[in-house]
mmCIF file of C-alpha atoms in Angstrom:
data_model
loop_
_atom_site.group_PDB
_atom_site.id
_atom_site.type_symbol
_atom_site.label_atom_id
_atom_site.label_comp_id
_atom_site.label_asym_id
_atom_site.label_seq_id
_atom_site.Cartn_x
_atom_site.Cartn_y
_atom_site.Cartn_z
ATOM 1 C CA UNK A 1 8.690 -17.147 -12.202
ATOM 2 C CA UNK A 2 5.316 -15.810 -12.692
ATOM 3 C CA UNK A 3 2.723 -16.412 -15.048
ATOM 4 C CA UNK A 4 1.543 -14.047 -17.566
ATOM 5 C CA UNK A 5 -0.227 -10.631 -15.953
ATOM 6 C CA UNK A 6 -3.683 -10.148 -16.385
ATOM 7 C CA UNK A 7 -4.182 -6.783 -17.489
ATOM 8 C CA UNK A 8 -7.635 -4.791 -18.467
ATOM 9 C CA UNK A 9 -7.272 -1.426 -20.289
ATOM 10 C CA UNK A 10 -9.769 -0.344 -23.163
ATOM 11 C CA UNK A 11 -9.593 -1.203 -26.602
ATOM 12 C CA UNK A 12 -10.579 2.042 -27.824
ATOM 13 C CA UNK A 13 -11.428 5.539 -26.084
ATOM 14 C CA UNK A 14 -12.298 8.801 -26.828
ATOM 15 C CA UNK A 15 -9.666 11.572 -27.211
ATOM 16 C CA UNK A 16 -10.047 13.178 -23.553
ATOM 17 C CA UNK A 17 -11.237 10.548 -21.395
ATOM 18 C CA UNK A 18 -9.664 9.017 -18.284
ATOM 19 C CA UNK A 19 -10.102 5.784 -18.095
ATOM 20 C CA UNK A 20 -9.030 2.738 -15.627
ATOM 21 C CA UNK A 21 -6.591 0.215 -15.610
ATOM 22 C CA UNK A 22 -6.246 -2.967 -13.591
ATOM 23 C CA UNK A 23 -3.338 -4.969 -13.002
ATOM 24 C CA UNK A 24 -2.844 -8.153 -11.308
ATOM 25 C CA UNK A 25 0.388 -11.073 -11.722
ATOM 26 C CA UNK A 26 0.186 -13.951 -10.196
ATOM 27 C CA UNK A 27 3.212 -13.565 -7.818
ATOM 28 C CA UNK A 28 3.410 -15.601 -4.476
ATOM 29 C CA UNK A 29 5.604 -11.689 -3.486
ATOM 30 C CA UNK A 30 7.730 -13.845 -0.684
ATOM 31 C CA UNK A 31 8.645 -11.220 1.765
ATOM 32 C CA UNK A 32 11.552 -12.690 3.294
ATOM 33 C CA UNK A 33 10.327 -13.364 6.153
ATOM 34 C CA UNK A 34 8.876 -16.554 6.316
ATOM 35 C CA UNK A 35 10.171 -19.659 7.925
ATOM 36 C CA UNK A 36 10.930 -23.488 5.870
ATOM 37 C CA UNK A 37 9.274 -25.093 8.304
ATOM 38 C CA UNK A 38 11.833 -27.906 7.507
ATOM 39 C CA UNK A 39 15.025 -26.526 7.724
ATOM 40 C CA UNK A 40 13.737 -23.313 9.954
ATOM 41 C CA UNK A 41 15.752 -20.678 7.820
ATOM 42 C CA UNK A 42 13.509 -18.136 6.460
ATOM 43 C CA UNK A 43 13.036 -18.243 2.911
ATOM 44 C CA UNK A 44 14.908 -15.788 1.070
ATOM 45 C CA UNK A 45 13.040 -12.158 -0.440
ATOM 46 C CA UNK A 46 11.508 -12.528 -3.513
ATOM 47 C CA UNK A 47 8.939 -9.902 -4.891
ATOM 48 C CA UNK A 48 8.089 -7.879 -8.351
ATOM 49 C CA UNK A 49 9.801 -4.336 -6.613
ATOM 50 C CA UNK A 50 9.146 -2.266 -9.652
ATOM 51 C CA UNK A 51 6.159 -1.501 -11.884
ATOM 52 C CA UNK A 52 6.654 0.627 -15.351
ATOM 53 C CA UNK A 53 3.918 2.172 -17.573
ATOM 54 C CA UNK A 54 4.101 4.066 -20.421
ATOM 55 C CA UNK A 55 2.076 5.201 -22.715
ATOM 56 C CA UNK A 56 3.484 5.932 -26.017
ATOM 57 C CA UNK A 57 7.175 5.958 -24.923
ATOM 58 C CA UNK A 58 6.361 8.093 -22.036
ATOM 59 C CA UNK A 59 6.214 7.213 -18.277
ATOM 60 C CA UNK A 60 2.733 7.467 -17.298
ATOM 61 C CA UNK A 61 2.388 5.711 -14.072
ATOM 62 C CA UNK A 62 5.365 3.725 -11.740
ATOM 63 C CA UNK A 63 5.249 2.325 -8.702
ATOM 64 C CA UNK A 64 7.930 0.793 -6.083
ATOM 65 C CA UNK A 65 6.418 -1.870 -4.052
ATOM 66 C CA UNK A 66 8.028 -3.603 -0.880
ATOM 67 C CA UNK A 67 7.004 -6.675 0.663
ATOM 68 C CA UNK A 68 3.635 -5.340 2.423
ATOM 69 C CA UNK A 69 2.222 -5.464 -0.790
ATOM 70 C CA UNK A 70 -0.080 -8.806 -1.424
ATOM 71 C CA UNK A 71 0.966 -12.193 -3.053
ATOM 72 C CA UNK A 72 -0.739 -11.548 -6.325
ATOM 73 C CA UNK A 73 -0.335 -7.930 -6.415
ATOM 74 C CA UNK A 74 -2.998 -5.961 -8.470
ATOM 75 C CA UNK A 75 -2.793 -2.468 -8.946
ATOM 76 C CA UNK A 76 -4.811 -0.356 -10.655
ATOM 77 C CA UNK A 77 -4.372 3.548 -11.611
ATOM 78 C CA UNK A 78 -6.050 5.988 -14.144
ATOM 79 C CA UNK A 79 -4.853 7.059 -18.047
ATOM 80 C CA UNK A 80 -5.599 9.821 -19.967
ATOM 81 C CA UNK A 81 -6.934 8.652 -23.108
ATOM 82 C CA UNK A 82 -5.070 11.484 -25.437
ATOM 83 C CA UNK A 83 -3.362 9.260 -28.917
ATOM 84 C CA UNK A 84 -3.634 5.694 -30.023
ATOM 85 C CA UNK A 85 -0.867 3.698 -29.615
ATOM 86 C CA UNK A 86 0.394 1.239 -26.995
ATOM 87 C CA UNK A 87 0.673 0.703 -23.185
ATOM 88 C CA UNK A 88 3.372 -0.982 -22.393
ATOM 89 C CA UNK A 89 3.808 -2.919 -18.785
ATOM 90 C CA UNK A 90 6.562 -3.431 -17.176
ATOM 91 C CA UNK A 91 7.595 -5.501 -13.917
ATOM 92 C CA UNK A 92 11.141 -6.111 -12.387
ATOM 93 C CA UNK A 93 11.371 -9.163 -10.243
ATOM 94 C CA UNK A 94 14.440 -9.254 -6.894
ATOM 95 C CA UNK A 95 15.617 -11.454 -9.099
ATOM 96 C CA UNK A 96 16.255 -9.428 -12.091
ATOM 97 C CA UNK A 97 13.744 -10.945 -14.125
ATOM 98 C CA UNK A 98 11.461 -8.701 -16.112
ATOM 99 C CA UNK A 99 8.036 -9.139 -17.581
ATOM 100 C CA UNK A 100 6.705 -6.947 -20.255
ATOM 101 C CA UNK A 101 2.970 -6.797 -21.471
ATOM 102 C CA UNK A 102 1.943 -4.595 -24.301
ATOM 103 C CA UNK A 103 -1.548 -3.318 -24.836
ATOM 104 C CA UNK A 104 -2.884 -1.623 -27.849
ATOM 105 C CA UNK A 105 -5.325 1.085 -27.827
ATOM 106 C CA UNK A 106 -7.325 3.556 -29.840
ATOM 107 C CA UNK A 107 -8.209 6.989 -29.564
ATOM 108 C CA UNK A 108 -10.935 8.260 -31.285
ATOM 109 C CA UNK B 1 0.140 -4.165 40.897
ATOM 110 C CA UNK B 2 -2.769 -4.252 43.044
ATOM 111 C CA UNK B 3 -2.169 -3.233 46.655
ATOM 112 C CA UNK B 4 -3.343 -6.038 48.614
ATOM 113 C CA UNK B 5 -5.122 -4.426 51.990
ATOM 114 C CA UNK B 6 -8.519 -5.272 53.590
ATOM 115 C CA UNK B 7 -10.421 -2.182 52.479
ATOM 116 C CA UNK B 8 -14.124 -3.362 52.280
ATOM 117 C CA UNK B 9 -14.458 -2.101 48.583
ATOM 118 C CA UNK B 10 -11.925 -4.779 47.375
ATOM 119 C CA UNK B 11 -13.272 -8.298 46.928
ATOM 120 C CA UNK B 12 -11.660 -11.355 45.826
ATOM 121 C CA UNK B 13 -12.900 -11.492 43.111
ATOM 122 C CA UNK B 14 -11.929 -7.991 41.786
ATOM 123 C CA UNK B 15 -8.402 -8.286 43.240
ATOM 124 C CA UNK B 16 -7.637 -11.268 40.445
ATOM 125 C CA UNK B 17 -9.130 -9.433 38.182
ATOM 126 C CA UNK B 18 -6.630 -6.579 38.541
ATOM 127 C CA UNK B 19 -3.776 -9.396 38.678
ATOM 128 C CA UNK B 20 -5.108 -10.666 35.177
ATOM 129 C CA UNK B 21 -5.158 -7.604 33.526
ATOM 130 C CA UNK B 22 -1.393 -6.979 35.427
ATOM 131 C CA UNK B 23 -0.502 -10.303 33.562
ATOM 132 C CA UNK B 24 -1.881 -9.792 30.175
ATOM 133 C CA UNK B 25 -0.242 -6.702 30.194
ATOM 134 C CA UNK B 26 2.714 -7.988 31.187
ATOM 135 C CA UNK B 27 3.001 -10.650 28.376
ATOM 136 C CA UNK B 28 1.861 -8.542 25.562
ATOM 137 C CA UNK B 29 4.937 -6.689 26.421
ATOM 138 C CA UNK B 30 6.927 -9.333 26.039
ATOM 139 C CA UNK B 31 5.387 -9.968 22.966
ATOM 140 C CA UNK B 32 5.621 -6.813 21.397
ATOM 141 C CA UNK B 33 9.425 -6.429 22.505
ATOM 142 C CA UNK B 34 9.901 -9.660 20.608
ATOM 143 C CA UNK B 35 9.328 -8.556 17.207
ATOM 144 C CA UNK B 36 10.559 -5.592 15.215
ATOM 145 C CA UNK B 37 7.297 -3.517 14.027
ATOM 146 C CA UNK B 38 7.419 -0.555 12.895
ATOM 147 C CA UNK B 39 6.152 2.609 15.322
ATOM 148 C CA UNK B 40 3.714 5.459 14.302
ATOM 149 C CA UNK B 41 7.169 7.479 14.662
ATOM 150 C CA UNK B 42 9.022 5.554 11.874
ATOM 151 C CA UNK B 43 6.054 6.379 9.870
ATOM 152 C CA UNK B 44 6.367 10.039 11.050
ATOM 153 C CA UNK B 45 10.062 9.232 10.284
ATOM 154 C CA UNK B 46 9.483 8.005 6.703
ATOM 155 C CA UNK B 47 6.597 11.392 6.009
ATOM 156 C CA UNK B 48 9.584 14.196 7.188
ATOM 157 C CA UNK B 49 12.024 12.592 5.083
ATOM 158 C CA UNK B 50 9.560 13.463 2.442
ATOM 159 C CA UNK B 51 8.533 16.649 3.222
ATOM 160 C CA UNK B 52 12.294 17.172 4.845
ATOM 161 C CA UNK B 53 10.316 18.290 7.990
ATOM 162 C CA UNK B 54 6.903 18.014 9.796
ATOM 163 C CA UNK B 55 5.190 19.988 8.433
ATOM 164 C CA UNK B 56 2.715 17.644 6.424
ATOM 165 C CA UNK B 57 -0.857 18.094 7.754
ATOM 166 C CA UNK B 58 -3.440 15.059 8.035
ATOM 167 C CA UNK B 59 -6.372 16.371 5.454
ATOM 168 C CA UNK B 60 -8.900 13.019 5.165
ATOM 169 C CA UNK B 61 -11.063 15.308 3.025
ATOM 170 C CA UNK B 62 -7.740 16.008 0.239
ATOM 171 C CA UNK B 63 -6.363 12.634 0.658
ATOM 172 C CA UNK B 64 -9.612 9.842 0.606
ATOM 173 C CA UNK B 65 -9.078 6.493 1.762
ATOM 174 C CA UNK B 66 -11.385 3.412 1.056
ATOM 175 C CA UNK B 67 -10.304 0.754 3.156
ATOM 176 C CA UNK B 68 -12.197 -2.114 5.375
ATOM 177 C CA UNK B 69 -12.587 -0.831 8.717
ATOM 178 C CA UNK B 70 -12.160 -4.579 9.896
ATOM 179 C CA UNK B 71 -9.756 -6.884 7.842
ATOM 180 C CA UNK B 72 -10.412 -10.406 8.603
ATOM 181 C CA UNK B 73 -7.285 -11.422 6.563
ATOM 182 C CA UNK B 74 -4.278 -9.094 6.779
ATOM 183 C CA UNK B 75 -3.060 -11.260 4.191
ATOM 184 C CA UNK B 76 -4.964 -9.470 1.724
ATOM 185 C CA UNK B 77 -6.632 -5.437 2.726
ATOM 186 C CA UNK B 78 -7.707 -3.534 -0.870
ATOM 187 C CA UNK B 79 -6.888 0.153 -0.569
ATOM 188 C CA UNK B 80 -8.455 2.674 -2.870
ATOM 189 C CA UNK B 81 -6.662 6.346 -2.701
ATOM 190 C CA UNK B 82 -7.735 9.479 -4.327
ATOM 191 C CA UNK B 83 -6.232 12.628 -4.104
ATOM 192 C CA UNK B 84 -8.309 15.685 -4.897
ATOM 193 C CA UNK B 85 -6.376 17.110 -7.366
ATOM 194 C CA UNK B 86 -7.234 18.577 -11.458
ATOM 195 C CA UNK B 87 -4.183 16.335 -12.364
ATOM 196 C CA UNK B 88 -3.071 19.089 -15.575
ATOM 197 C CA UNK B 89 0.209 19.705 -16.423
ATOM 198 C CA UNK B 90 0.503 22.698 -13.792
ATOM 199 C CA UNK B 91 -1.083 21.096 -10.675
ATOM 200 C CA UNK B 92 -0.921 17.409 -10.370
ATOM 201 C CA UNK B 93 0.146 14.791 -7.683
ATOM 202 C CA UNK B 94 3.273 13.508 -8.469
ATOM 203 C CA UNK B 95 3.817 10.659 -5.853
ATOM 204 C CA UNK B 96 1.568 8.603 -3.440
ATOM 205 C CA UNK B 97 3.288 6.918 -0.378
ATOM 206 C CA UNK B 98 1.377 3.987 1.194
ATOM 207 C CA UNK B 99 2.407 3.390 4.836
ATOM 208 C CA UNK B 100 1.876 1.290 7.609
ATOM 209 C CA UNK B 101 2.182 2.063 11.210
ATOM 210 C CA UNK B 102 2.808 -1.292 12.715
ATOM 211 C CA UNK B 103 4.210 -3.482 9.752
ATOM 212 C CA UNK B 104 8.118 -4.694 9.819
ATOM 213 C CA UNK B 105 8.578 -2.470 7.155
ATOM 214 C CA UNK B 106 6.818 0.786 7.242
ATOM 215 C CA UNK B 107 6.397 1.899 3.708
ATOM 216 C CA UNK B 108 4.634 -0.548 1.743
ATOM 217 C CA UNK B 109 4.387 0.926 -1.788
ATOM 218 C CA UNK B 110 4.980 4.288 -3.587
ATOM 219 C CA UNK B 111 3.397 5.665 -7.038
ATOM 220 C CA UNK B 112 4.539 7.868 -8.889
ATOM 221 C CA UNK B 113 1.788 9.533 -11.314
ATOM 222 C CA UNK B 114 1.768 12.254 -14.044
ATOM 223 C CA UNK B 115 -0.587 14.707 -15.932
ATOM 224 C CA UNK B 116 -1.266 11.929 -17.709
ATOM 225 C CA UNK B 117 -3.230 10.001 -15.005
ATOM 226 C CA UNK B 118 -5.988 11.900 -15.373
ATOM 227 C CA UNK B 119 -7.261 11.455 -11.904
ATOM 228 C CA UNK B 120 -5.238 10.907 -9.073
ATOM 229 C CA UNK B 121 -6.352 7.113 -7.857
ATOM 230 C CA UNK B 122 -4.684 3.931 -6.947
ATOM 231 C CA UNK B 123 -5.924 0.672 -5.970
ATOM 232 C CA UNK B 124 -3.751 -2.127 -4.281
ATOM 233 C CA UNK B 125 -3.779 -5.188 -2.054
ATOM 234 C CA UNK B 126 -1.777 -4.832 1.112
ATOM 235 C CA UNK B 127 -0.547 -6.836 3.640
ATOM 236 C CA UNK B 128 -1.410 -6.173 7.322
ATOM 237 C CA UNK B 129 0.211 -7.592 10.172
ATOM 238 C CA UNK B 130 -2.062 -6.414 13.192
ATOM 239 C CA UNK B 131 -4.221 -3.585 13.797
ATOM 240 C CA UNK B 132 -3.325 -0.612 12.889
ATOM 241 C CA UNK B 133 -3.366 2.887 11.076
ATOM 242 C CA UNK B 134 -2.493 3.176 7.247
ATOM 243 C CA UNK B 135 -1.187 6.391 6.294
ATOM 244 C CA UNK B 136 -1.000 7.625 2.427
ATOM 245 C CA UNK B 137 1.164 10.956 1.695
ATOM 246 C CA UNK B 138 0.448 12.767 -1.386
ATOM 247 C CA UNK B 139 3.174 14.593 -2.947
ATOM 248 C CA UNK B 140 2.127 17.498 -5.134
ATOM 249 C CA UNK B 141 4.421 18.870 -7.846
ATOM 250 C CA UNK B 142 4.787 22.917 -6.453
ATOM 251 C CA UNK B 143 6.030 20.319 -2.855
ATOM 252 C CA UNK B 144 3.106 20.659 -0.727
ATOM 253 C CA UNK B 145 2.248 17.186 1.012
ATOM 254 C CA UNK B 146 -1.108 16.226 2.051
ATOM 255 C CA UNK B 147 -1.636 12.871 4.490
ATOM 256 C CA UNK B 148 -4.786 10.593 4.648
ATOM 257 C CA UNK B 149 -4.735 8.316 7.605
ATOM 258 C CA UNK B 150 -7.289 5.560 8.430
ATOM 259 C CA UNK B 151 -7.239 2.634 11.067
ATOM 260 C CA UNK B 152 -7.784 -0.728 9.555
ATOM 261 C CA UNK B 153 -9.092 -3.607 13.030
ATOM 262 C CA UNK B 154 -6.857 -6.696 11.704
ATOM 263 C CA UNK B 155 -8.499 -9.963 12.959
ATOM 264 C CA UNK B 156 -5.383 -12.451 11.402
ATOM 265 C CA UNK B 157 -2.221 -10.802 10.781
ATOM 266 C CA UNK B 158 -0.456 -11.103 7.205
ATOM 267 C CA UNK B 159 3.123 -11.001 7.818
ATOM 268 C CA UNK B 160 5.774 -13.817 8.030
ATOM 269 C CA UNK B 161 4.556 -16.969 9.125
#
């Protein structure tokens, strides 16, 4: 499973402005195609497929990745800076697994 | 292959050369038959299914694309795109599709954004297997789609293994 995202977002912004976030989980994203170069059967899919965001209860950015996206897959989108509250992460695993990160922010 | 006559204009020399190049050509078939890839038309495939015809027009100056125009490691290509759009509640982008014309699976990642993006721009890390164009799709809200297209030189692939 992976380790805890890294995830930069603003600690405060003003009311209005758009501001970036960056993403990135450490993930080694197998694709499903690679060989086990011991018993020659290619090791089986695993990759984060989903990403949630939302800000304040609503959905403010999603994205569906398949296996062309990189081991350790950043991603990194734009927010409208428009109440304080919290940004809340989400990632869904092949497996099921989920990881959540929250992020607090306010709005001046 | 190379018609092999005594013309004066042919010399030994440039007759092999013609067999090489009859060779190379040859095994890079063979090559290319072996492994499923996707085709410029699956990506064409994958961009009417979401327009539901093609009618989607490439527009580079609507749909920008920032990525390496040689990729020494496929493993690992960033890929800025930005869509030229106010982003407000009445005109906005609502969903970027990343594609790749010659990976074993053609679409590689789709957003999905909202008035609340503020700007309509998404970074990511891709994976590459050879040379090839990457295509992004930008789905407005009122159904228009606008394409961005760039060709990425791949010097190591990043696919399988």
């Amino acid at each position: 499973m992976a380790k805890k995202p890294r995830i930069k977002t603003p600690a405060t912004a003003k009311q209005g402005e758009v501001f970036q976030v960056k993403t990135i989980v450490s993930h080694k994203m197998e694709t499903g195609r690679r060989k086990d170069k011991k018993t020659g059967t290619n090791i089986p899919r695993n990759i984060l497929n989903r990403m949630e965001v939302t800000y304040n209860d609503r959905s403010v950015f999603a994205a569906h990745m398949e296996p062309g996206i990189s081991a350790n897959p950043y991603v990194s989108f734009y927010i409208k800076a428009t109440e304080s509250g919290e940004i809340v992460f989400k990632w869904t695993e092949d497996s099921g697994a989920v990881i959540t990160e929250t992020r607090k922010i306010t709005v001046k | 292959m190379a018609h092999l006559s005594f013309k004066p204009g042919i010399t030994r020399r440039r007759l092999l050369g013609v067999a090489g190049t009859g060779v190379a050509s040859l095994a890079g078939a063979a090559l290319t038959g072996g492994t499923a890839r996707a085709t410029p038309d699956d990506v064409q495939g994958e961009i009417n299914k979401i327009v539901g015809g093609p009618a989607a027009r490439v527009d580079n100056d609507k749909v920008k694309m920032k990525l390496p125009q040689i990729a020494e490691n496929g493993r690992t290509v960033p890929v800025t795109v930005t869509v030229d759009s106010p982003q407000t509640d009445k005109d906005y982008v609502k969903r970027i599709h990343l594609l790749a014309e010659g990976n074993p699976v053609p679409v590689v990642a789709v957003f999905d954004l909202s008035p609340l993006s503020g700007k309509a721009e998404i970074s990511a890390r891709i994976r590459l297997a050879k040379t090839q164009n990457v295509v992004a799709a930008a789905e407005m809200n009122n159904g228009d789609v606008f394409i961005g297209k760039k060709s990425v030189k791949v010097t190591i692939g990043g696919c399988g293994g």
